[in-house]
Protein backbone atom coordinates (compact mmCIF):
# COMPACT_ATOMS: atom_id res chain seq x y z
CA UNK A 1 0.00 0.00 0.00
CA UNK A 2 1.58 3.33 -1.04
CA UNK A 3 2.32 5.96 1.56
CA UNK A 4 0.65 9.26 0.75
CA UNK A 5 1.37 12.57 2.50
CA UNK A 6 0.31 16.12 1.75
CA UNK A 7 2.77 18.77 0.60
CA UNK A 8 2.81 20.53 3.98
CA UNK A 9 4.25 17.35 5.51
CA UNK A 10 7.22 17.48 3.16
CA UNK A 11 8.73 20.50 4.89
CA UNK A 12 7.36 20.07 8.41
CA UNK A 13 8.22 16.34 8.65
CA UNK A 14 11.22 16.12 6.33
CA UNK A 15 13.31 13.94 8.65
CA UNK A 16 10.48 11.48 9.20
CA UNK A 17 9.84 11.23 5.45
CA UNK A 18 13.55 10.84 4.70
CA UNK A 19 13.97 8.15 7.36
CA UNK A 20 11.00 6.21 5.96
CA UNK A 21 12.32 6.37 2.40
CA UNK A 22 15.75 5.12 3.46
CA UNK A 23 14.46 2.45 5.83
CA UNK A 24 11.81 0.92 3.57
CA UNK A 25 13.38 1.81 0.20
CA UNK A 26 9.97 2.89 -1.12
CA UNK A 27 8.72 6.22 -2.40
CA UNK A 28 6.27 8.44 -0.59
CA UNK A 29 3.63 10.08 -2.76
CA UNK A 30 3.06 13.77 -2.06
CA UNK A 31 -0.28 15.41 -2.78
CA UNK A 32 -0.99 19.07 -3.49
CA UNK A 33 -4.55 20.32 -3.07
CA UNK A 34 -5.69 16.71 -2.75
CA UNK A 35 -4.17 15.52 -6.04
CA UNK A 36 -0.99 13.52 -6.66
CA UNK A 37 1.99 15.79 -7.31
CA UNK A 38 5.35 14.16 -6.49
CA UNK A 39 7.01 10.89 -5.61
CA UNK A 40 9.83 11.27 -3.07
CA UNK A 41 12.42 8.50 -2.64
CA UNK A 42 15.97 7.96 -1.47
CA UNK A 43 18.79 8.34 -3.95
CA UNK A 44 19.61 4.64 -3.49
CA UNK A 45 16.08 3.66 -4.51
CA UNK A 46 16.17 6.04 -7.46
CA UNK A 47 19.49 4.57 -8.66
CA UNK A 48 18.15 1.03 -8.27
CA UNK A 49 15.04 1.83 -10.29
CA UNK A 50 17.07 3.67 -12.94
CA UNK A 51 19.47 0.73 -13.21
CA UNK A 52 16.59 -1.68 -13.66
CA UNK A 53 15.10 0.49 -16.41
CA UNK A 54 18.45 0.57 -18.22
CA UNK A 55 18.72 -3.22 -17.96
CA UNK A 56 15.18 -3.66 -19.33
CA UNK A 57 16.01 -1.38 -22.29
CA UNK A 58 19.17 -3.37 -23.04
CA UNK A 59 17.29 -6.66 -22.81
CA UNK A 60 14.59 -5.34 -25.14
CA UNK A 61 17.25 -4.25 -27.66
CA UNK A 62 18.86 -7.69 -27.45
CA UNK A 63 15.51 -9.44 -28.00
CA UNK A 64 14.85 -7.18 -31.00
CA UNK A 65 18.28 -8.08 -32.41
CA UNK A 66 17.55 -11.79 -32.05
CA UNK A 67 14.11 -11.38 -33.63
CA UNK A 68 15.69 -9.50 -36.56
CA UNK A 69 18.51 -12.02 -37.01
CA UNK A 70 21.23 -9.64 -35.79
CA UNK A 71 23.36 -12.03 -33.75
CA UNK A 72 26.45 -14.20 -34.01
CA UNK A 73 26.31 -17.96 -34.11
CA UNK A 74 28.26 -19.90 -31.51
CA UNK A 75 30.99 -20.61 -34.07
CA UNK A 76 31.23 -16.93 -35.05
CA UNK A 77 31.47 -15.95 -31.40
CA UNK A 78 34.23 -18.49 -30.78
CA UNK A 79 36.21 -17.02 -33.71
CA UNK A 80 35.70 -13.49 -32.38
CA UNK A 81 36.97 -14.55 -28.96
CA UNK A 82 39.99 -16.31 -30.47
CA UNK A 83 40.94 -13.07 -32.27
CA UNK A 84 41.09 -11.14 -28.99
PDB file of C-alpha atoms in Angstrom:
ATOM      1  CA  UNK A   1       0.000   0.000   0.000  1.00  0.00           C
ATOM      2  CA  UNK A   2       1.576   3.328  -1.041  1.00  0.00           C
ATOM      3  CA  UNK A   3       2.322   5.957   1.563  1.00  0.00           C
ATOM      4  CA  UNK A   4       0.651   9.259   0.753  1.00  0.00           C
ATOM      5  CA  UNK A   5       1.373  12.569   2.502  1.00  0.00           C
ATOM      6  CA  UNK A   6       0.313  16.122   1.753  1.00  0.00           C
ATOM      7  CA  UNK A   7       2.773  18.769   0.604  1.00  0.00           C
ATOM      8  CA  UNK A   8       2.810  20.533   3.983  1.00  0.00           C
ATOM      9  CA  UNK A   9       4.250  17.346   5.513  1.00  0.00           C
ATOM     10  CA  UNK A  10       7.216  17.478   3.157  1.00  0.00           C
ATOM     11  CA  UNK A  11       8.732  20.498   4.887  1.00  0.00           C
ATOM     12  CA  UNK A  12       7.361  20.070   8.406  1.00  0.00           C
ATOM     13  CA  UNK A  13       8.215  16.335   8.645  1.00  0.00           C
ATOM     14  CA  UNK A  14      11.215  16.115   6.329  1.00  0.00           C
ATOM     15  CA  UNK A  15      13.314  13.943   8.650  1.00  0.00           C
ATOM     16  CA  UNK A  16      10.477  11.481   9.196  1.00  0.00           C
ATOM     17  CA  UNK A  17       9.845  11.227   5.451  1.00  0.00           C
ATOM     18  CA  UNK A  18      13.552  10.844   4.702  1.00  0.00           C
ATOM     19  CA  UNK A  19      13.970   8.147   7.359  1.00  0.00           C
ATOM     20  CA  UNK A  20      10.995   6.208   5.962  1.00  0.00           C
ATOM     21  CA  UNK A  21      12.315   6.374   2.400  1.00  0.00           C
ATOM     22  CA  UNK A  22      15.746   5.123   3.460  1.00  0.00           C
ATOM     23  CA  UNK A  23      14.461   2.450   5.834  1.00  0.00           C
ATOM     24  CA  UNK A  24      11.806   0.921   3.573  1.00  0.00           C
ATOM     25  CA  UNK A  25      13.379   1.815   0.198  1.00  0.00           C
ATOM     26  CA  UNK A  26       9.970   2.892  -1.118  1.00  0.00           C
ATOM     27  CA  UNK A  27       8.719   6.224  -2.396  1.00  0.00           C
ATOM     28  CA  UNK A  28       6.266   8.444  -0.586  1.00  0.00           C
ATOM     29  CA  UNK A  29       3.634  10.078  -2.764  1.00  0.00           C
ATOM     30  CA  UNK A  30       3.061  13.774  -2.056  1.00  0.00           C
ATOM     31  CA  UNK A  31      -0.285  15.408  -2.784  1.00  0.00           C
ATOM     32  CA  UNK A  32      -0.991  19.073  -3.485  1.00  0.00           C
ATOM     33  CA  UNK A  33      -4.555  20.319  -3.071  1.00  0.00           C
ATOM     34  CA  UNK A  34      -5.692  16.712  -2.747  1.00  0.00           C
ATOM     35  CA  UNK A  35      -4.174  15.523  -6.037  1.00  0.00           C
ATOM     36  CA  UNK A  36      -0.994  13.524  -6.659  1.00  0.00           C
ATOM     37  CA  UNK A  37       1.987  15.793  -7.310  1.00  0.00           C
ATOM     38  CA  UNK A  38       5.349  14.161  -6.488  1.00  0.00           C
ATOM     39  CA  UNK A  39       7.007  10.893  -5.611  1.00  0.00           C
ATOM     40  CA  UNK A  40       9.834  11.272  -3.068  1.00  0.00           C
ATOM     41  CA  UNK A  41      12.419   8.504  -2.640  1.00  0.00           C
ATOM     42  CA  UNK A  42      15.967   7.963  -1.467  1.00  0.00           C
ATOM     43  CA  UNK A  43      18.793   8.345  -3.955  1.00  0.00           C
ATOM     44  CA  UNK A  44      19.605   4.642  -3.491  1.00  0.00           C
ATOM     45  CA  UNK A  45      16.082   3.662  -4.506  1.00  0.00           C
ATOM     46  CA  UNK A  46      16.172   6.037  -7.463  1.00  0.00           C
ATOM     47  CA  UNK A  47      19.492   4.571  -8.665  1.00  0.00           C
ATOM     48  CA  UNK A  48      18.150   1.030  -8.269  1.00  0.00           C
ATOM     49  CA  UNK A  49      15.037   1.829 -10.290  1.00  0.00           C
ATOM     50  CA  UNK A  50      17.071   3.670 -12.940  1.00  0.00           C
ATOM     51  CA  UNK A  51      19.473   0.733 -13.213  1.00  0.00           C
ATOM     52  CA  UNK A  52      16.587  -1.679 -13.663  1.00  0.00           C
ATOM     53  CA  UNK A  53      15.102   0.487 -16.413  1.00  0.00           C
ATOM     54  CA  UNK A  54      18.452   0.566 -18.223  1.00  0.00           C
ATOM     55  CA  UNK A  55      18.719  -3.222 -17.963  1.00  0.00           C
ATOM     56  CA  UNK A  56      15.179  -3.661 -19.328  1.00  0.00           C
ATOM     57  CA  UNK A  57      16.011  -1.381 -22.290  1.00  0.00           C
ATOM     58  CA  UNK A  58      19.168  -3.366 -23.039  1.00  0.00           C
ATOM     59  CA  UNK A  59      17.286  -6.665 -22.814  1.00  0.00           C
ATOM     60  CA  UNK A  60      14.594  -5.337 -25.138  1.00  0.00           C
ATOM     61  CA  UNK A  61      17.254  -4.254 -27.656  1.00  0.00           C
ATOM     62  CA  UNK A  62      18.857  -7.695 -27.448  1.00  0.00           C
ATOM     63  CA  UNK A  63      15.514  -9.437 -28.003  1.00  0.00           C
ATOM     64  CA  UNK A  64      14.847  -7.182 -31.004  1.00  0.00           C
ATOM     65  CA  UNK A  65      18.285  -8.084 -32.409  1.00  0.00           C
ATOM     66  CA  UNK A  66      17.548 -11.791 -32.051  1.00  0.00           C
ATOM     67  CA  UNK A  67      14.110 -11.382 -33.630  1.00  0.00           C
ATOM     68  CA  UNK A  68      15.692  -9.499 -36.560  1.00  0.00           C
ATOM     69  CA  UNK A  69      18.514 -12.018 -37.013  1.00  0.00           C
ATOM     70  CA  UNK A  70      21.227  -9.638 -35.785  1.00  0.00           C
ATOM     71  CA  UNK A  71      23.358 -12.026 -33.752  1.00  0.00           C
ATOM     72  CA  UNK A  72      26.452 -14.204 -34.014  1.00  0.00           C
ATOM     73  CA  UNK A  73      26.313 -17.958 -34.112  1.00  0.00           C
ATOM     74  CA  UNK A  74      28.264 -19.903 -31.506  1.00  0.00           C
ATOM     75  CA  UNK A  75      30.992 -20.609 -34.073  1.00  0.00           C
ATOM     76  CA  UNK A  76      31.229 -16.931 -35.051  1.00  0.00           C
ATOM     77  CA  UNK A  77      31.474 -15.950 -31.405  1.00  0.00           C
ATOM     78  CA  UNK A  78      34.234 -18.490 -30.781  1.00  0.00           C
ATOM     79  CA  UNK A  79      36.210 -17.016 -33.712  1.00  0.00           C
ATOM     80  CA  UNK A  80      35.703 -13.486 -32.382  1.00  0.00           C
ATOM     81  CA  UNK A  81      36.972 -14.548 -28.957  1.00  0.00           C
ATOM     82  CA  UNK A  82      39.993 -16.305 -30.470  1.00  0.00           C
ATOM     83  CA  UNK A  83      40.938 -13.070 -32.269  1.00  0.00           C
ATOM     84  CA  UNK A  84      41.095 -11.145 -28.990  1.00  0.00           C
TER      85      UNK A  84
END
